[in-house]
């Protein structure tokens, strides 16, 4: 049973470019959340997708957008990249939207913006 | 504002020493509490979680945590650490309301180094 998978593993972009990160949830999971983890910090919640809609959003600008597909996989898009967007981007999946459901995290995508 | 505070940024212990990592939260409403661990080169994994009932919860690998509602705390403990416990530990909280549980708020993490 595969866990949460993310691609790519690493990515280098320059300021002003756009990036798309991908996530496949753990088998049986239908809800995907995205987090940004800056170096030396805890993860920060970006948004959550359920039933192909954004259900919750953290304090991130509109440059951050996402999508969920019918197979529950998800994409995170970041436009007009800034140096401060350099971070580890984590995807987490679970079944349903109850707060008691454990979120399972993927290995992350390391984004470097030059 | 909702926040989670972990008291120690870096803790260094010798093997067999006892461990206690502090976590305090500021969050309106009823919450669920979690401790996650990130071993070197690995992804975040759940150590334990508290939703309701007995405030002393046991997790994997001999870890336990106690929820003290009056102190808004959820401290992680282990009686005797091993070198393999070297990792970064994150305390997290979310809201118990249905459909509001996606947003986990994490503390800044505590790096634990265990000397053999």
PDB file of C-alpha atoms in Angstrom:
ATOM      1  CA  UNK A   1       0.000   0.000   0.000  1.00  0.00           C
ATOM      2  CA  UNK A   2       1.713   3.159  -1.211  1.00  0.00           C
ATOM      3  CA  UNK A   3       1.709   6.121   1.086  1.00  0.00           C
ATOM      4  CA  UNK A   4       1.455   9.734   0.007  1.00  0.00           C
ATOM      5  CA  UNK A   5       3.693  10.429  -2.961  1.00  0.00           C
ATOM      6  CA  UNK A   6       4.882  13.788  -4.259  1.00  0.00           C
ATOM      7  CA  UNK A   7       6.686  14.931  -7.370  1.00  0.00           C
ATOM      8  CA  UNK A   8       9.152  16.248  -8.152  1.00  0.00           C
ATOM      9  CA  UNK A   9      11.536  15.721  -5.250  1.00  0.00           C
ATOM     10  CA  UNK A  10      13.514  18.876  -5.898  1.00  0.00           C
ATOM     11  CA  UNK A  11      12.905  21.900  -8.072  1.00  0.00           C
ATOM     12  CA  UNK A  12      14.895  25.025  -8.847  1.00  0.00           C
ATOM     13  CA  UNK A  13      13.152  28.076 -10.290  1.00  0.00           C
ATOM     14  CA  UNK A  14      13.925  31.753 -10.725  1.00  0.00           C
ATOM     15  CA  UNK A  15      11.972  34.720  -9.417  1.00  0.00           C
ATOM     16  CA  UNK A  16       8.822  35.473 -11.359  1.00  0.00           C
ATOM     17  CA  UNK A  17       8.407  31.954 -12.717  1.00  0.00           C
ATOM     18  CA  UNK A  18       5.504  29.638 -12.057  1.00  0.00           C
ATOM     19  CA  UNK A  19       5.675  26.152 -10.544  1.00  0.00           C
ATOM     20  CA  UNK A  20       3.352  23.142 -10.241  1.00  0.00           C
ATOM     21  CA  UNK A  21       3.787  20.502  -7.576  1.00  0.00           C
ATOM     22  CA  UNK A  22       1.938  17.194  -7.572  1.00  0.00           C
ATOM     23  CA  UNK A  23       0.580  14.881  -4.903  1.00  0.00           C
ATOM     24  CA  UNK A  24      -1.016  11.441  -4.928  1.00  0.00           C
ATOM     25  CA  UNK A  25      -2.856  10.613  -1.704  1.00  0.00           C
ATOM     26  CA  UNK A  26      -2.588   7.398   0.251  1.00  0.00           C
ATOM     27  CA  UNK A  27      -4.884   4.675  -1.036  1.00  0.00           C
ATOM     28  CA  UNK A  28      -8.432   5.158   0.260  1.00  0.00           C
ATOM     29  CA  UNK A  29      -7.933   8.822   1.131  1.00  0.00           C
ATOM     30  CA  UNK A  30     -10.040  11.539  -0.466  1.00  0.00           C
ATOM     31  CA  UNK A  31      -8.858  14.730   1.226  1.00  0.00           C
ATOM     32  CA  UNK A  32      -5.584  16.495   0.490  1.00  0.00           C
ATOM     33  CA  UNK A  33      -3.944  19.357   2.368  1.00  0.00           C
ATOM     34  CA  UNK A  34      -0.845  21.320   1.414  1.00  0.00           C
ATOM     35  CA  UNK A  35       1.715  22.812   3.792  1.00  0.00           C
ATOM     36  CA  UNK A  36       4.788  25.016   3.410  1.00  0.00           C
ATOM     37  CA  UNK A  37       7.740  24.283   5.691  1.00  0.00           C
ATOM     38  CA  UNK A  38      10.470  26.917   5.722  1.00  0.00           C
ATOM     39  CA  UNK A  39      13.889  25.943   7.012  1.00  0.00           C
ATOM     40  CA  UNK A  40      13.888  25.593  10.800  1.00  0.00           C
ATOM     41  CA  UNK A  41      10.129  26.115  11.079  1.00  0.00           C
ATOM     42  CA  UNK A  42       7.060  23.978  11.478  1.00  0.00           C
ATOM     43  CA  UNK A  43       4.771  23.365   8.514  1.00  0.00           C
ATOM     44  CA  UNK A  44       2.250  26.099   7.708  1.00  0.00           C
ATOM     45  CA  UNK A  45      -1.152  25.219   6.283  1.00  0.00           C
ATOM     46  CA  UNK A  46      -1.806  26.480   2.759  1.00  0.00           C
ATOM     47  CA  UNK A  47      -5.168  24.910   1.866  1.00  0.00           C
ATOM     48  CA  UNK A  48      -7.252  21.731   1.851  1.00  0.00           C
ATOM     49  CA  UNK A  49      -9.106  20.087  -1.025  1.00  0.00           C
ATOM     50  CA  UNK A  50     -12.089  17.779  -0.707  1.00  0.00           C
ATOM     51  CA  UNK A  51     -14.523  16.741  -3.422  1.00  0.00           C
ATOM     52  CA  UNK A  52     -12.451  18.760  -5.914  1.00  0.00           C
ATOM     53  CA  UNK A  53     -13.069  22.026  -4.065  1.00  0.00           C
ATOM     54  CA  UNK A  54     -10.928  24.180  -1.815  1.00  0.00           C
ATOM     55  CA  UNK A  55     -12.507  23.787   1.625  1.00  0.00           C
ATOM     56  CA  UNK A  56     -10.119  25.622   3.940  1.00  0.00           C
ATOM     57  CA  UNK A  57      -7.389  28.116   3.308  1.00  0.00           C
ATOM     58  CA  UNK A  58      -4.527  29.414   5.398  1.00  0.00           C
ATOM     59  CA  UNK A  59      -2.952  32.833   5.302  1.00  0.00           C
ATOM     60  CA  UNK A  60      -1.362  32.592   1.862  1.00  0.00           C
ATOM     61  CA  UNK A  61      -1.774  35.000  -1.070  1.00  0.00           C
ATOM     62  CA  UNK A  62      -3.741  34.240  -4.209  1.00  0.00           C
ATOM     63  CA  UNK A  63      -0.471  33.383  -5.970  1.00  0.00           C
ATOM     64  CA  UNK A  64      -0.941  30.007  -4.321  1.00  0.00           C
ATOM     65  CA  UNK A  65      -3.671  27.982  -5.963  1.00  0.00           C
ATOM     66  CA  UNK A  66      -4.546  24.351  -6.260  1.00  0.00           C
ATOM     67  CA  UNK A  67      -6.633  21.713  -7.850  1.00  0.00           C
ATOM     68  CA  UNK A  68      -7.961  18.291  -6.997  1.00  0.00           C
ATOM     69  CA  UNK A  69      -8.736  15.728  -9.659  1.00  0.00           C
ATOM     70  CA  UNK A  70     -11.487  13.082  -9.676  1.00  0.00           C
ATOM     71  CA  UNK A  71      -8.921  10.442  -8.627  1.00  0.00           C
ATOM     72  CA  UNK A  72      -8.220  12.602  -5.509  1.00  0.00           C
ATOM     73  CA  UNK A  73      -4.712  13.559  -6.598  1.00  0.00           C
ATOM     74  CA  UNK A  74      -3.857  17.225  -6.260  1.00  0.00           C
ATOM     75  CA  UNK A  75      -1.683  19.986  -7.631  1.00  0.00           C
ATOM     76  CA  UNK A  76      -0.276  23.075  -5.966  1.00  0.00           C
ATOM     77  CA  UNK A  77       0.490  26.014  -8.255  1.00  0.00           C
ATOM     78  CA  UNK A  78       2.536  29.018  -7.271  1.00  0.00           C
ATOM     79  CA  UNK A  79       2.705  32.015  -9.611  1.00  0.00           C
ATOM     80  CA  UNK A  80       5.173  34.908  -9.690  1.00  0.00           C
ATOM     81  CA  UNK A  81       7.670  33.124  -7.469  1.00  0.00           C
ATOM     82  CA  UNK A  82       9.480  35.109  -4.793  1.00  0.00           C
ATOM     83  CA  UNK A  83      12.711  34.256  -3.024  1.00  0.00           C
ATOM     84  CA  UNK A  84      10.669  33.724   0.139  1.00  0.00           C
ATOM     85  CA  UNK A  85       8.749  30.895  -1.508  1.00  0.00           C
ATOM     86  CA  UNK A  86      11.828  28.693  -1.144  1.00  0.00           C
ATOM     87  CA  UNK A  87      10.714  25.914   1.190  1.00  0.00           C
ATOM     88  CA  UNK A  88       9.731  22.293   1.530  1.00  0.00           C
ATOM     89  CA  UNK A  89       6.165  21.800   0.314  1.00  0.00           C
ATOM     90  CA  UNK A  90       4.328  18.972   2.016  1.00  0.00           C
ATOM     91  CA  UNK A  91       1.193  17.200   0.968  1.00  0.00           C
ATOM     92  CA  UNK A  92      -0.956  15.378   3.513  1.00  0.00           C
ATOM     93  CA  UNK A  93      -3.915  13.121   2.886  1.00  0.00           C
ATOM     94  CA  UNK A  94      -6.710  11.560   4.931  1.00  0.00           C
ATOM     95  CA  UNK A  95     -10.189  10.127   4.568  1.00  0.00           C
ATOM     96  CA  UNK A  96     -12.944  12.665   5.150  1.00  0.00           C
ATOM     97  CA  UNK A  97     -12.755  16.077   6.714  1.00  0.00           C
ATOM     98  CA  UNK A  98     -13.125  15.398  10.415  1.00  0.00           C
ATOM     99  CA  UNK A  99     -10.434  16.869  12.584  1.00  0.00           C
ATOM    100  CA  UNK A 100      -9.924  13.552  14.326  1.00  0.00           C
ATOM    101  CA  UNK A 101      -8.714  11.845  11.165  1.00  0.00           C
ATOM    102  CA  UNK A 102      -4.957  11.439  11.050  1.00  0.00           C
ATOM    103  CA  UNK A 103      -3.198  13.281   8.262  1.00  0.00           C
ATOM    104  CA  UNK A 104      -0.483  11.261   6.535  1.00  0.00           C
ATOM    105  CA  UNK A 105       2.357  13.273   5.083  1.00  0.00           C
ATOM    106  CA  UNK A 106       4.377  12.780   1.943  1.00  0.00           C
ATOM    107  CA  UNK A 107       8.144  13.274   1.646  1.00  0.00           C
ATOM    108  CA  UNK A 108       7.755  16.769   0.258  1.00  0.00           C
ATOM    109  CA  UNK A 109       9.041  18.769  -2.697  1.00  0.00           C
ATOM    110  CA  UNK A 110      12.031  21.009  -2.016  1.00  0.00           C
ATOM    111  CA  UNK A 111      11.570  24.247  -3.985  1.00  0.00           C
ATOM    112  CA  UNK A 112      14.484  26.631  -4.376  1.00  0.00           C
ATOM    113  CA  UNK A 113      13.835  30.047  -5.892  1.00  0.00           C
ATOM    114  CA  UNK A 114      16.909  31.892  -7.174  1.00  0.00           C
TER     115      UNK A 114
ATOM    116  CA  UNK B   1      -4.465  34.309  17.222  1.00  0.00           C
ATOM    117  CA  UNK B   2      -4.152  30.564  16.985  1.00  0.00           C
ATOM    118  CA  UNK B   3      -0.657  29.392  17.831  1.00  0.00           C
ATOM    119  CA  UNK B   4       1.408  26.510  19.144  1.00  0.00           C
ATOM    120  CA  UNK B   5       4.556  27.117  21.140  1.00  0.00           C
ATOM    121  CA  UNK B   6       7.300  24.579  21.768  1.00  0.00           C
ATOM    122  CA  UNK B   7       9.569  25.630  24.575  1.00  0.00           C
ATOM    123  CA  UNK B   8      12.830  24.074  23.463  1.00  0.00           C
ATOM    124  CA  UNK B   9      14.444  24.566  20.088  1.00  0.00           C
ATOM    125  CA  UNK B  10      17.197  21.977  20.569  1.00  0.00           C
ATOM    126  CA  UNK B  11      17.504  19.330  23.270  1.00  0.00           C
ATOM    127  CA  UNK B  12      20.582  17.173  23.751  1.00  0.00           C
ATOM    128  CA  UNK B  13      20.373  14.037  25.906  1.00  0.00           C
ATOM    129  CA  UNK B  14      22.399  10.948  26.580  1.00  0.00           C
ATOM    130  CA  UNK B  15      20.917   7.524  25.975  1.00  0.00           C
ATOM    131  CA  UNK B  16      18.670   6.283  28.803  1.00  0.00           C
ATOM    132  CA  UNK B  17      17.895   9.829  29.961  1.00  0.00           C
ATOM    133  CA  UNK B  18      14.278  10.826  30.401  1.00  0.00           C
ATOM    134  CA  UNK B  19      12.659  13.192  27.924  1.00  0.00           C
ATOM    135  CA  UNK B  20       9.995  15.841  28.285  1.00  0.00           C
ATOM    136  CA  UNK B  21       9.222  18.260  25.448  1.00  0.00           C
ATOM    137  CA  UNK B  22       6.913  21.124  26.215  1.00  0.00           C
ATOM    138  CA  UNK B  23       4.017  22.272  24.054  1.00  0.00           C
ATOM    139  CA  UNK B  24       1.484  25.004  24.759  1.00  0.00           C
ATOM    140  CA  UNK B  25      -1.290  26.138  22.477  1.00  0.00           C
ATOM    141  CA  UNK B  26      -3.529  29.128  22.082  1.00  0.00           C
ATOM    142  CA  UNK B  27      -6.680  28.145  20.240  1.00  0.00           C
ATOM    143  CA  UNK B  28     -10.328  28.994  20.752  1.00  0.00           C
ATOM    144  CA  UNK B  29     -12.762  26.137  20.969  1.00  0.00           C
ATOM    145  CA  UNK B  30     -12.371  22.408  21.329  1.00  0.00           C
ATOM    146  CA  UNK B  31      -9.183  21.054  19.854  1.00  0.00           C
ATOM    147  CA  UNK B  32      -7.467  17.868  18.850  1.00  0.00           C
ATOM    148  CA  UNK B  33      -3.775  17.553  19.700  1.00  0.00           C
ATOM    149  CA  UNK B  34      -0.972  15.741  17.910  1.00  0.00           C
ATOM    150  CA  UNK B  35       2.722  15.031  18.129  1.00  0.00           C
ATOM    151  CA  UNK B  36       4.522  14.318  14.870  1.00  0.00           C
ATOM    152  CA  UNK B  37       8.126  13.200  14.426  1.00  0.00           C
ATOM    153  CA  UNK B  38      10.482  13.689  11.508  1.00  0.00           C
ATOM    154  CA  UNK B  39      13.486  11.343  11.538  1.00  0.00           C
ATOM    155  CA  UNK B  40      16.515  12.436   9.487  1.00  0.00           C
ATOM    156  CA  UNK B  41      15.759  12.000   5.794  1.00  0.00           C
ATOM    157  CA  UNK B  42      12.221  10.787   6.428  1.00  0.00           C
ATOM    158  CA  UNK B  43       8.783  12.336   6.208  1.00  0.00           C
ATOM    159  CA  UNK B  44       6.576  13.480   9.073  1.00  0.00           C
ATOM    160  CA  UNK B  45       4.998  10.608  10.995  1.00  0.00           C
ATOM    161  CA  UNK B  46       2.326  10.622  13.685  1.00  0.00           C
ATOM    162  CA  UNK B  47       3.606   9.723  17.159  1.00  0.00           C
ATOM    163  CA  UNK B  48       0.352  10.083  19.049  1.00  0.00           C
ATOM    164  CA  UNK B  49      -2.873  12.055  19.175  1.00  0.00           C
ATOM    165  CA  UNK B  50      -5.474  13.171  21.698  1.00  0.00           C
ATOM    166  CA  UNK B  51      -9.139  13.742  20.923  1.00  0.00           C
ATOM    167  CA  UNK B  52     -11.009  13.077  24.169  1.00  0.00           C
ATOM    168  CA  UNK B  53     -11.120  10.819  27.210  1.00  0.00           C
ATOM    169  CA  UNK B  54      -8.063   9.862  29.226  1.00  0.00           C
ATOM    170  CA  UNK B  55      -5.714  12.872  29.060  1.00  0.00           C
ATOM    171  CA  UNK B  56      -2.695  10.572  29.159  1.00  0.00           C
ATOM    172  CA  UNK B  57      -2.215   9.102  25.700  1.00  0.00           C
ATOM    173  CA  UNK B  58       0.300   6.530  24.608  1.00  0.00           C
ATOM    174  CA  UNK B  59       1.885   6.470  21.192  1.00  0.00           C
ATOM    175  CA  UNK B  60       4.397   4.490  19.241  1.00  0.00           C
ATOM    176  CA  UNK B  61       7.958   3.691  20.357  1.00  0.00           C
ATOM    177  CA  UNK B  62       7.239   4.215  24.067  1.00  0.00           C
ATOM    178  CA  UNK B  63       6.201   7.859  23.803  1.00  0.00           C
ATOM    179  CA  UNK B  64       3.327   9.314  25.784  1.00  0.00           C
ATOM    180  CA  UNK B  65       1.776  12.754  26.196  1.00  0.00           C
ATOM    181  CA  UNK B  66      -0.429  14.378  28.785  1.00  0.00           C
ATOM    182  CA  UNK B  67      -3.137  16.898  27.985  1.00  0.00           C
ATOM    183  CA  UNK B  68      -3.626  19.456  30.750  1.00  0.00           C
ATOM    184  CA  UNK B  69      -6.589  21.553  29.724  1.00  0.00           C
ATOM    185  CA  UNK B  70      -6.139  24.190  32.443  1.00  0.00           C
ATOM    186  CA  UNK B  71      -2.609  24.859  31.260  1.00  0.00           C
ATOM    187  CA  UNK B  72      -3.319  24.538  27.521  1.00  0.00           C
ATOM    188  CA  UNK B  73      -0.433  22.092  27.410  1.00  0.00           C
ATOM    189  CA  UNK B  74       0.311  18.787  25.713  1.00  0.00           C
ATOM    190  CA  UNK B  75       3.805  17.734  26.761  1.00  0.00           C
ATOM    191  CA  UNK B  76       5.566  14.746  25.226  1.00  0.00           C
ATOM    192  CA  UNK B  77       7.449  12.294  27.445  1.00  0.00           C
ATOM    193  CA  UNK B  78       9.588   9.188  27.203  1.00  0.00           C
ATOM    194  CA  UNK B  79      11.158   7.536  30.246  1.00  0.00           C
ATOM    195  CA  UNK B  80      14.358   6.416  28.513  1.00  0.00           C
ATOM    196  CA  UNK B  81      15.506   7.727  25.134  1.00  0.00           C
ATOM    197  CA  UNK B  82      17.525   5.829  22.577  1.00  0.00           C
ATOM    198  CA  UNK B  83      19.951   7.040  19.924  1.00  0.00           C
ATOM    199  CA  UNK B  84      17.290   6.169  17.332  1.00  0.00           C
ATOM    200  CA  UNK B  85      14.993   8.823  18.849  1.00  0.00           C
ATOM    201  CA  UNK B  86      17.200  11.518  17.335  1.00  0.00           C
ATOM    202  CA  UNK B  87      14.738  13.502  15.239  1.00  0.00           C
ATOM    203  CA  UNK B  88      12.692  16.680  15.063  1.00  0.00           C
ATOM    204  CA  UNK B  89       9.444  16.681  17.021  1.00  0.00           C
ATOM    205  CA  UNK B  90       6.447  18.829  16.194  1.00  0.00           C
ATOM    206  CA  UNK B  91       3.395  19.544  18.305  1.00  0.00           C
ATOM    207  CA  UNK B  92       0.230  20.373  16.344  1.00  0.00           C
ATOM    208  CA  UNK B  93      -3.389  21.274  16.991  1.00  0.00           C
ATOM    209  CA  UNK B  94      -6.555  21.508  14.945  1.00  0.00           C
ATOM    210  CA  UNK B  95     -10.154  22.423  15.514  1.00  0.00           C
ATOM    211  CA  UNK B  96     -12.592  19.668  16.346  1.00  0.00           C
ATOM    212  CA  UNK B  97     -15.449  21.171  14.369  1.00  0.00           C
ATOM    213  CA  UNK B  98     -16.480  19.009  11.469  1.00  0.00           C
ATOM    214  CA  UNK B  99     -14.986  20.237   8.217  1.00  0.00           C
ATOM    215  CA  UNK B 100     -12.515  22.435  10.055  1.00  0.00           C
ATOM    216  CA  UNK B 101     -10.004  19.772  10.832  1.00  0.00           C
ATOM    217  CA  UNK B 102      -7.820  20.155   7.793  1.00  0.00           C
ATOM    218  CA  UNK B 103      -5.861  23.056   9.173  1.00  0.00           C
ATOM    219  CA  UNK B 104      -3.183  21.685  11.432  1.00  0.00           C
ATOM    220  CA  UNK B 105      -1.277  24.406  13.256  1.00  0.00           C
ATOM    221  CA  UNK B 106       2.266  23.328  14.062  1.00  0.00           C
ATOM    222  CA  UNK B 107       4.782  24.532  16.586  1.00  0.00           C
ATOM    223  CA  UNK B 108       8.243  25.500  15.396  1.00  0.00           C
ATOM    224  CA  UNK B 109       9.651  22.083  16.288  1.00  0.00           C
ATOM    225  CA  UNK B 110      12.175  20.733  18.786  1.00  0.00           C
ATOM    226  CA  UNK B 111      15.303  19.058  17.523  1.00  0.00           C
ATOM    227  CA  UNK B 112      16.293  16.156  19.765  1.00  0.00           C
ATOM    228  CA  UNK B 113      19.850  14.838  19.638  1.00  0.00           C
ATOM    229  CA  UNK B 114      20.575  11.670  21.622  1.00  0.00           C
ATOM    230  CA  UNK B 115      24.226  10.898  22.305  1.00  0.00           C
ATOM    231  CA  UNK B 116      25.135   7.187  22.347  1.00  0.00           C
TER     232      UNK B 116
END
